[in-house]
mmCIF file of C-alpha atoms in Angstrom:
data_model
loop_
_atom_site.group_PDB
_atom_site.id
_atom_site.type_symbol
_atom_site.label_atom_id
_atom_site.label_comp_id
_atom_site.label_asym_id
_atom_site.label_seq_id
_atom_site.Cartn_x
_atom_site.Cartn_y
_atom_site.Cartn_z
ATOM 1 C CA MET A 1 0.000 0.000 0.000
ATOM 2 C CA LYS A 2 2.835 2.412 0.787
ATOM 3 C CA THR A 3 4.242 2.006 -2.746
ATOM 4 C CA PHE A 4 0.837 2.590 -4.265
ATOM 5 C CA LEU A 5 0.269 5.764 -2.197
ATOM 6 C CA LYS A 6 3.650 7.209 -3.191
ATOM 7 C CA VAL A 7 3.197 6.580 -6.909
ATOM 8 C CA PHE A 8 -0.458 7.605 -6.842
ATOM 9 C CA ALA A 9 0.438 10.890 -5.128
ATOM 10 C CA GLY A 10 3.053 11.493 -7.814
ATOM 11 C CA MET A 11 0.498 10.918 -10.560
ATOM 12 C CA ILE A 12 -1.979 13.303 -8.924
ATOM 13 C CA VAL A 13 0.571 16.120 -8.711
ATOM 14 C CA LEU A 14 1.679 15.618 -12.310
ATOM 15 C CA PHE A 15 -1.860 15.777 -13.639
ATOM 16 C CA VAL A 16 -2.677 18.830 -11.532
ATOM 17 C CA ILE A 17 0.360 20.629 -12.951
ATOM 18 C CA ALA A 18 -0.574 19.616 -16.482
ATOM 19 C CA ILE A 19 -4.138 20.868 -16.075
ATOM 20 C CA ALA A 20 -2.953 24.122 -14.517
ATOM 21 C CA GLY A 21 -0.771 24.745 -17.540
ATOM 22 C CA PHE A 22 -3.643 23.840 -19.812
ATOM 23 C CA ILE A 23 -5.954 26.400 -18.159
ATOM 24 C CA TYR A 24 -3.446 29.194 -18.735
ATOM 25 C CA THR A 25 -2.587 28.184 -22.326
ATOM 26 C CA PHE A 26 -5.914 26.848 -23.596
ATOM 27 C CA ASP A 27 -6.204 26.291 -27.334
ATOM 28 C CA ALA A 28 -9.475 24.607 -28.338
ATOM 29 C CA ASN A 29 -7.928 23.219 -31.522
ATOM 30 C CA LYS A 30 -5.248 21.140 -29.822
ATOM 31 C CA TYR A 31 -6.098 20.771 -26.138
ATOM 32 C CA LYS A 32 -5.623 16.986 -26.013
ATOM 33 C CA GLU A 33 -2.142 17.253 -27.483
ATOM 34 C CA GLU A 34 -1.214 20.109 -25.142
ATOM 35 C CA ILE A 35 -2.217 18.233 -22.001
ATOM 36 C CA ALA A 36 -0.345 15.128 -23.132
ATOM 37 C CA GLU A 37 2.752 17.219 -23.854
ATOM 38 C CA LEU A 38 2.534 19.000 -20.497
ATOM 39 C CA VAL A 39 2.363 15.729 -18.581
ATOM 40 C CA GLU A 40 5.234 14.390 -20.681
ATOM 41 C CA SER A 41 7.354 17.449 -19.911
ATOM 42 C CA VAL A 42 6.997 16.871 -16.145
ATOM 43 C CA SER A 43 7.041 13.076 -15.995
ATOM 44 C CA ASP A 44 9.479 12.466 -18.894
ATOM 45 C CA ARG A 45 7.176 9.660 -20.040
ATOM 46 C CA PRO A 46 5.294 9.325 -23.354
ATOM 47 C CA VAL A 47 1.604 10.113 -22.771
ATOM 48 C CA SER A 48 -1.416 9.654 -25.038
ATOM 49 C CA ILE A 49 -5.114 10.517 -24.707
ATOM 50 C CA ALA A 50 -7.283 8.189 -26.796
ATOM 51 C CA GLY A 51 -10.721 9.032 -25.431
ATOM 52 C CA ASP A 52 -13.037 12.010 -25.472
ATOM 53 C CA MET A 53 -12.392 15.160 -23.473
ATOM 54 C CA ASP A 54 -15.224 17.243 -22.041
ATOM 55 C CA ILE A 55 -14.862 20.823 -20.812
ATOM 56 C CA SER A 56 -17.285 23.007 -18.852
ATOM 57 C CA LEU A 57 -16.692 26.605 -17.725
ATOM 58 C CA TYR A 58 -19.532 27.364 -15.281
ATOM 59 C CA PRO A 59 -19.914 27.384 -12.324
ATOM 60 C CA TRP A 60 -16.624 25.486 -12.161
ATOM 61 C CA ILE A 61 -13.972 24.911 -14.777
ATOM 62 C CA GLY A 62 -14.550 21.213 -15.315
ATOM 63 C CA ILE A 63 -12.290 18.901 -17.286
ATOM 64 C CA LYS A 64 -13.028 15.232 -17.928
ATOM 65 C CA ILE A 65 -10.489 13.126 -19.812
ATOM 66 C CA ASN A 66 -11.027 9.529 -20.887
ATOM 67 C CA ASP A 67 -8.563 6.777 -21.739
ATOM 68 C CA VAL A 68 -5.159 8.197 -20.779
ATOM 69 C CA THR A 69 -2.018 6.068 -21.209
ATOM 70 C CA ILE A 70 1.366 6.731 -19.599
ATOM 71 C CA GLU A 71 4.192 4.594 -20.980
ATOM 72 C CA ASN A 72 7.032 2.942 -19.117
ATOM 73 C CA ALA A 73 10.609 4.122 -19.179
ATOM 74 C CA ASP A 74 13.069 2.000 -21.192
ATOM 75 C CA GLY A 75 14.339 -1.212 -19.626
ATOM 76 C CA PHE A 76 11.052 -2.696 -18.395
ATOM 77 C CA SER A 77 8.998 -5.594 -19.711
ATOM 78 C CA ASN A 78 5.683 -3.780 -20.179
ATOM 79 C CA LYS A 79 5.277 -0.846 -22.540
ATOM 80 C CA THR A 80 2.564 0.697 -20.346
ATOM 81 C CA PHE A 81 3.171 2.141 -16.885
ATOM 82 C CA ALA A 82 -0.407 3.266 -16.217
ATOM 83 C CA THR A 83 -3.784 3.745 -17.846
ATOM 84 C CA ILE A 84 -6.650 5.875 -16.541
ATOM 85 C CA GLY A 85 -10.170 5.203 -17.769
ATOM 86 C CA GLN A 86 -11.518 8.524 -16.516
ATOM 87 C CA PHE A 87 -9.838 11.573 -15.010
ATOM 88 C CA ASP A 88 -12.288 14.219 -13.787
ATOM 89 C CA VAL A 89 -11.435 17.511 -12.083
ATOM 90 C CA LYS A 90 -13.358 20.680 -11.222
ATOM 91 C CA ILE A 91 -11.486 23.922 -10.526
ATOM 92 C CA LYS A 92 -12.748 27.148 -8.954
ATOM 93 C CA MET A 93 -12.523 30.105 -11.305
ATOM 94 C CA LEU A 94 -11.720 33.082 -9.045
ATOM 95 C CA PRO A 95 -8.543 31.653 -7.431
ATOM 96 C CA LEU A 96 -7.065 31.245 -10.919
ATOM 97 C CA LEU A 97 -6.782 35.038 -11.104
ATOM 98 C CA GLN A 98 -4.107 34.750 -8.390
ATOM 99 C CA LYS A 99 -2.699 31.646 -10.081
ATOM 100 C CA ARG A 100 -3.982 29.476 -7.239
ATOM 101 C CA LEU A 101 -5.385 26.076 -8.110
ATOM 102 C CA ASP A 102 -8.442 25.313 -5.931
ATOM 103 C CA ILE A 103 -9.768 21.872 -6.863
ATOM 104 C CA ASP A 104 -13.143 20.545 -5.740
ATOM 105 C CA LYS A 105 -12.240 16.860 -6.033
ATOM 106 C CA LEU A 106 -10.005 14.691 -8.163
ATOM 107 C CA VAL A 107 -11.734 11.644 -9.623
ATOM 108 C CA LEU A 108 -9.779 8.748 -11.136
ATOM 109 C CA HIS A 109 -11.727 5.691 -12.228
ATOM 110 C CA ARG A 110 -10.403 2.476 -13.763
ATOM 111 C CA LEU A 111 -6.774 3.236 -12.969
ATOM 112 C CA VAL A 112 -4.437 0.371 -13.906
ATOM 113 C CA LEU A 113 -0.934 0.786 -12.499
ATOM 114 C CA GLU A 114 1.824 -1.676 -13.501
ATOM 115 C CA LEU A 115 4.755 -1.508 -11.069
ATOM 116 C CA GLU A 116 7.893 -3.495 -11.829
ATOM 117 C CA THR A 117 11.342 -4.186 -10.429
ATOM 118 C CA ASN A 118 13.417 -5.291 -13.407
ATOM 119 C CA ALA A 119 16.354 -7.695 -13.666
ATOM 120 C CA ALA A 120 18.802 -4.893 -12.823
ATOM 121 C CA GLY A 121 16.877 -4.048 -9.643
ATOM 122 C CA GLU A 122 15.532 -0.802 -11.108
ATOM 123 C CA LYS A 123 12.009 0.307 -10.176
ATOM 124 C CA ASN A 124 9.808 1.783 -12.880
ATOM 125 C CA TRP A 125 8.221 4.282 -10.496
ATOM 126 C CA SER A 126 11.415 5.783 -9.022
ATOM 127 C CA ASP A 127 11.888 8.605 -11.533
ATOM 128 C CA PHE A 128 8.153 9.271 -11.653
ATOM 129 C CA ALA A 129 7.820 9.739 -7.889
ATOM 130 C CA GLY A 130 11.011 11.791 -7.847
ATOM 131 C CA ALA A 131 9.550 14.226 -10.352
ATOM 132 C CA SER A 132 6.594 14.911 -8.080
ATOM 133 C CA GLU A 133 8.870 15.614 -5.113
ATOM 134 C CA ASN A 134 10.922 18.263 -6.906
ATOM 135 C CA ASP A 135 10.753 21.511 -4.900
ATOM 136 C CA ASN A 136 10.752 23.523 -8.115
ATOM 137 C CA VAL A 137 7.680 21.841 -9.618
ATOM 138 C CA LYS A 138 5.128 24.301 -8.254
ATOM 139 C CA SER A 139 7.153 27.391 -9.137
ATOM 140 C CA GLU A 140 7.865 26.098 -12.658
ATOM 141 C CA SER A 141 4.132 25.619 -13.246
ATOM 142 C CA GLY A 142 3.410 29.249 -12.266
ATOM 143 C CA LEU A 143 1.195 28.240 -9.347
ATOM 144 C CA THR A 144 1.224 30.212 -6.094
ATOM 145 C CA GLY A 145 -1.028 27.804 -4.209
ATOM 146 C CA LEU A 146 -2.703 24.417 -4.480
ATOM 147 C CA THR A 147 -5.790 23.103 -2.639
ATOM 148 C CA ILE A 148 -7.427 19.726 -3.260
ATOM 149 C CA GLY A 149 -10.880 19.033 -1.809
ATOM 150 C CA GLY A 150 -10.423 15.276 -1.913
ATOM 151 C CA ILE A 151 -9.586 12.261 -4.054
ATOM 152 C CA ASP A 152 -11.921 9.573 -5.341
ATOM 153 C CA LEU A 153 -10.296 6.450 -6.799
ATOM 154 C CA ALA A 154 -12.529 3.548 -7.905
ATOM 155 C CA ASP A 155 -12.626 0.355 -9.983
ATOM 156 C CA SER A 156 -8.840 0.294 -10.072
ATOM 157 C CA ARG A 157 -5.972 -2.184 -10.065
ATOM 158 C CA VAL A 158 -2.321 -2.025 -9.020
ATOM 159 C CA THR A 159 0.198 -4.795 -9.690
ATOM 160 C CA TRP A 160 3.832 -5.172 -8.693
ATOM 161 C CA VAL A 161 6.210 -7.816 -10.027
ATOM 162 C CA ASP A 162 9.869 -8.554 -9.323
ATOM 163 C CA VAL A 163 11.323 -9.970 -12.552
ATOM 164 C CA ASN A 164 14.227 -11.663 -10.755
ATOM 165 C CA THR A 165 12.168 -13.601 -8.208
ATOM 166 C CA GLY A 166 8.818 -13.822 -9.975
ATOM 167 C CA LYS A 167 7.159 -12.453 -6.857
ATOM 168 C CA GLN A 168 3.911 -10.651 -7.607
ATOM 169 C CA LEU A 169 1.472 -8.576 -5.593
ATOM 170 C CA ILE A 170 -1.923 -7.539 -6.988
ATOM 171 C CA LEU A 171 -4.417 -5.041 -5.588
ATOM 172 C CA SER A 172 -7.742 -5.365 -7.420
ATOM 173 C CA ASN A 173 -11.244 -3.965 -6.883
ATOM 174 C CA LEU A 174 -9.333 -1.033 -5.458
ATOM 175 C CA SER A 175 -11.057 2.076 -4.142
ATOM 176 C CA LEU A 176 -9.657 4.984 -2.172
ATOM 177 C CA SER A 177 -11.445 8.082 -0.937
ATOM 178 C CA THR A 178 -10.098 11.082 0.962
ATOM 179 C CA GLN A 179 -11.488 14.278 2.375
ATOM 180 C CA ALA A 180 -9.898 17.688 1.802
ATOM 181 C CA MET A 181 -6.114 17.926 1.916
ATOM 182 C CA THR A 182 -5.069 20.623 4.379
ATOM 183 C CA LYS A 183 -1.393 21.343 4.978
ATOM 184 C CA GLY A 184 -0.324 20.351 8.481
ATOM 185 C CA GLN A 185 -3.510 18.365 9.150
ATOM 186 C CA PRO A 186 -4.097 14.572 9.036
ATOM 187 C CA LEU A 187 -5.773 13.350 5.864
ATOM 188 C CA PRO A 188 -8.968 11.301 6.456
ATOM 189 C CA LEU A 189 -8.764 8.288 4.163
ATOM 190 C CA GLU A 190 -10.762 5.135 3.367
ATOM 191 C CA PHE A 191 -9.262 2.215 1.450
ATOM 192 C CA LYS A 192 -10.648 -1.069 0.113
ATOM 193 C CA ALA A 193 -8.976 -3.729 -2.009
ATOM 194 C CA LEU A 194 -8.553 -7.421 -2.686
ATOM 195 C CA VAL A 195 -4.849 -8.179 -2.178
ATOM 196 C CA GLN A 196 -3.217 -11.272 -3.715
ATOM 197 C CA SER A 197 0.333 -12.606 -3.367
ATOM 198 C CA ASN A 198 1.978 -15.564 -5.113
ATOM 199 C CA GLN A 199 5.106 -15.902 -2.908
ATOM 200 C CA PRO A 200 3.856 -16.956 -0.399
ATOM 201 C CA GLU A 201 0.416 -17.694 -1.787
ATOM 202 C CA TRP A 202 -2.377 -15.823 -0.027
ATOM 203 C CA GLN A 203 -5.204 -13.403 -0.660
ATOM 204 C CA ALA A 204 -7.102 -11.003 1.556
ATOM 205 C CA ALA A 205 -10.000 -8.580 1.416
ATOM 206 C CA VAL A 206 -8.773 -5.410 3.150
ATOM 207 C CA ASN A 207 -10.892 -2.542 4.438
ATOM 208 C CA ALA A 208 -9.128 0.349 6.188
ATOM 209 C CA LYS A 209 -10.091 3.745 7.541
ATOM 210 C CA THR A 210 -7.580 6.170 9.048
ATOM 211 C CA ARG A 211 -6.244 9.709 9.342
ATOM 212 C CA LEU A 212 -2.951 9.789 7.478
ATOM 213 C CA GLU A 213 0.051 12.080 7.962
ATOM 214 C CA PHE A 214 3.263 12.029 5.935
ATOM 215 C CA ASN A 215 6.566 13.487 7.097
ATOM 216 C CA GLN A 216 8.613 14.110 3.955
ATOM 217 C CA ASP A 217 11.833 14.784 5.886
ATOM 218 C CA SER A 218 11.758 11.393 7.641
ATOM 219 C CA ALA A 219 9.745 9.525 4.960
ATOM 220 C CA ILE A 220 7.252 8.230 7.534
ATOM 221 C CA PHE A 221 3.527 7.588 7.077
ATOM 222 C CA ASP A 222 1.686 8.055 10.359
ATOM 223 C CA ALA A 223 -1.784 6.427 10.343
ATOM 224 C CA LYS A 224 -3.849 7.670 13.288
ATOM 225 C CA ASP A 225 -6.858 5.699 14.593
ATOM 226 C CA LEU A 226 -6.399 2.997 11.973
ATOM 227 C CA LYS A 227 -9.476 0.783 11.724
ATOM 228 C CA LEU A 228 -8.534 -2.324 9.786
ATOM 229 C CA THR A 229 -10.588 -5.340 8.765
ATOM 230 C CA VAL A 230 -8.918 -8.256 6.986
ATOM 231 C CA LYS A 231 -10.465 -11.493 5.714
ATOM 232 C CA ALA A 232 -7.664 -13.713 4.438
ATOM 233 C CA LEU A 233 -7.284 -17.078 2.731
ATOM 234 C CA LEU A 234 -3.993 -18.855 3.490
ATOM 235 C CA PRO A 235 -3.825 -22.063 1.439
ATOM 236 C CA ASN A 236 -1.427 -24.823 2.469
ATOM 237 C CA THR A 237 -1.235 -23.546 6.045
ATOM 238 C CA ALA A 238 -2.668 -24.653 9.374
ATOM 239 C CA MET A 239 -5.029 -21.663 9.307
ATOM 240 C CA GLU A 240 -6.689 -21.596 5.889
ATOM 241 C CA LYS A 241 -9.040 -18.744 6.798
ATOM 242 C CA VAL A 242 -8.297 -15.766 9.038
ATOM 243 C CA THR A 243 -10.542 -12.848 9.978
ATOM 244 C CA LEU A 244 -9.057 -9.881 11.803
ATOM 245 C CA ALA A 245 -10.577 -6.624 13.025
ATOM 246 C CA MET A 246 -8.181 -4.152 14.636
ATOM 247 C CA ILE A 247 -8.001 -0.574 15.843
ATOM 248 C CA ALA A 248 -4.496 0.869 16.229
ATOM 249 C CA ASP A 249 -2.055 3.647 15.460
ATOM 250 C CA SER A 250 0.476 2.728 12.784
ATOM 251 C CA LYS A 251 3.742 4.151 11.465
ATOM 252 C CA ILE A 252 5.340 3.064 8.187
ATOM 253 C CA ASP A 253 8.980 4.054 7.655
ATOM 254 C CA LEU A 254 9.814 4.097 3.936
ATOM 255 C CA GLN A 255 13.545 4.413 4.543
ATOM 256 C CA THR A 256 13.861 1.341 6.782
ATOM 257 C CA ARG A 257 10.903 -0.463 5.162
ATOM 258 C CA SER A 258 9.417 -1.179 8.561
ATOM 259 C CA ALA A 259 6.024 -0.746 10.216
ATOM 260 C CA LYS A 260 5.098 -0.272 13.864
ATOM 261 C CA LEU A 261 1.723 -0.636 15.573
ATOM 262 C CA SER A 262 0.794 0.961 18.870
ATOM 263 C CA ASN A 263 -2.353 1.145 21.019
ATOM 264 C CA ALA A 264 -3.652 -1.907 19.168
ATOM 265 C CA ARG A 265 -6.994 -3.451 20.061
ATOM 266 C CA ILE A 266 -7.970 -6.643 18.241
ATOM 267 C CA GLY A 267 -11.603 -7.664 17.951
#
């Protein structure tokens, strides 16, 4: 989940920047090409938009894009890094006069994200996530402020495969919903997915609700009041079925790749 959140956050920022540039440089004759080029310029990945694009200007500036494809960097087995069935965003008009981007809610449906660690140990999301963390990104886009009212992710799928070991992890039937993102405040978040692993073989239906904080300096996710329900199938083990309901505080350290639970109560 931590890998998915990092890459997903990178994708959100890149699309926000692309749309901001589009608003300021709108040309009705070539808007699809412009948005694709703007995302390419930030992510350094080939991007294409195959579907329709709808635009509304009142009372919000609304942009809906269908069938977006982001390609992989060289050196990976799949050509495609991600596809998005529908990307929908609504932006307040008045803040744009001060070059502030005030977004009602970001909607991504039918996201398919293909994560891979190749034979050389390289990760196909490393450069993508790094681009979103660049301190100069906001200033280069011309933005003076950014507010997001929430994120809605549905009907999505994330896979990760290690080419050397054959290990694979799949998150399907994935949905994620957040409330407004406010700097310095925990982010209320709900998450559901079916998680499957092949080494070792198991699968689990996961339902989580928490308030999430991220410390960029220490690379730590801090999940407050985590409410977690897991229903797992563990074939070829003494416990073939496991059901777990837990309330706890959790910290995930990306640098040490470790997790810590505290104040846990198991039901």
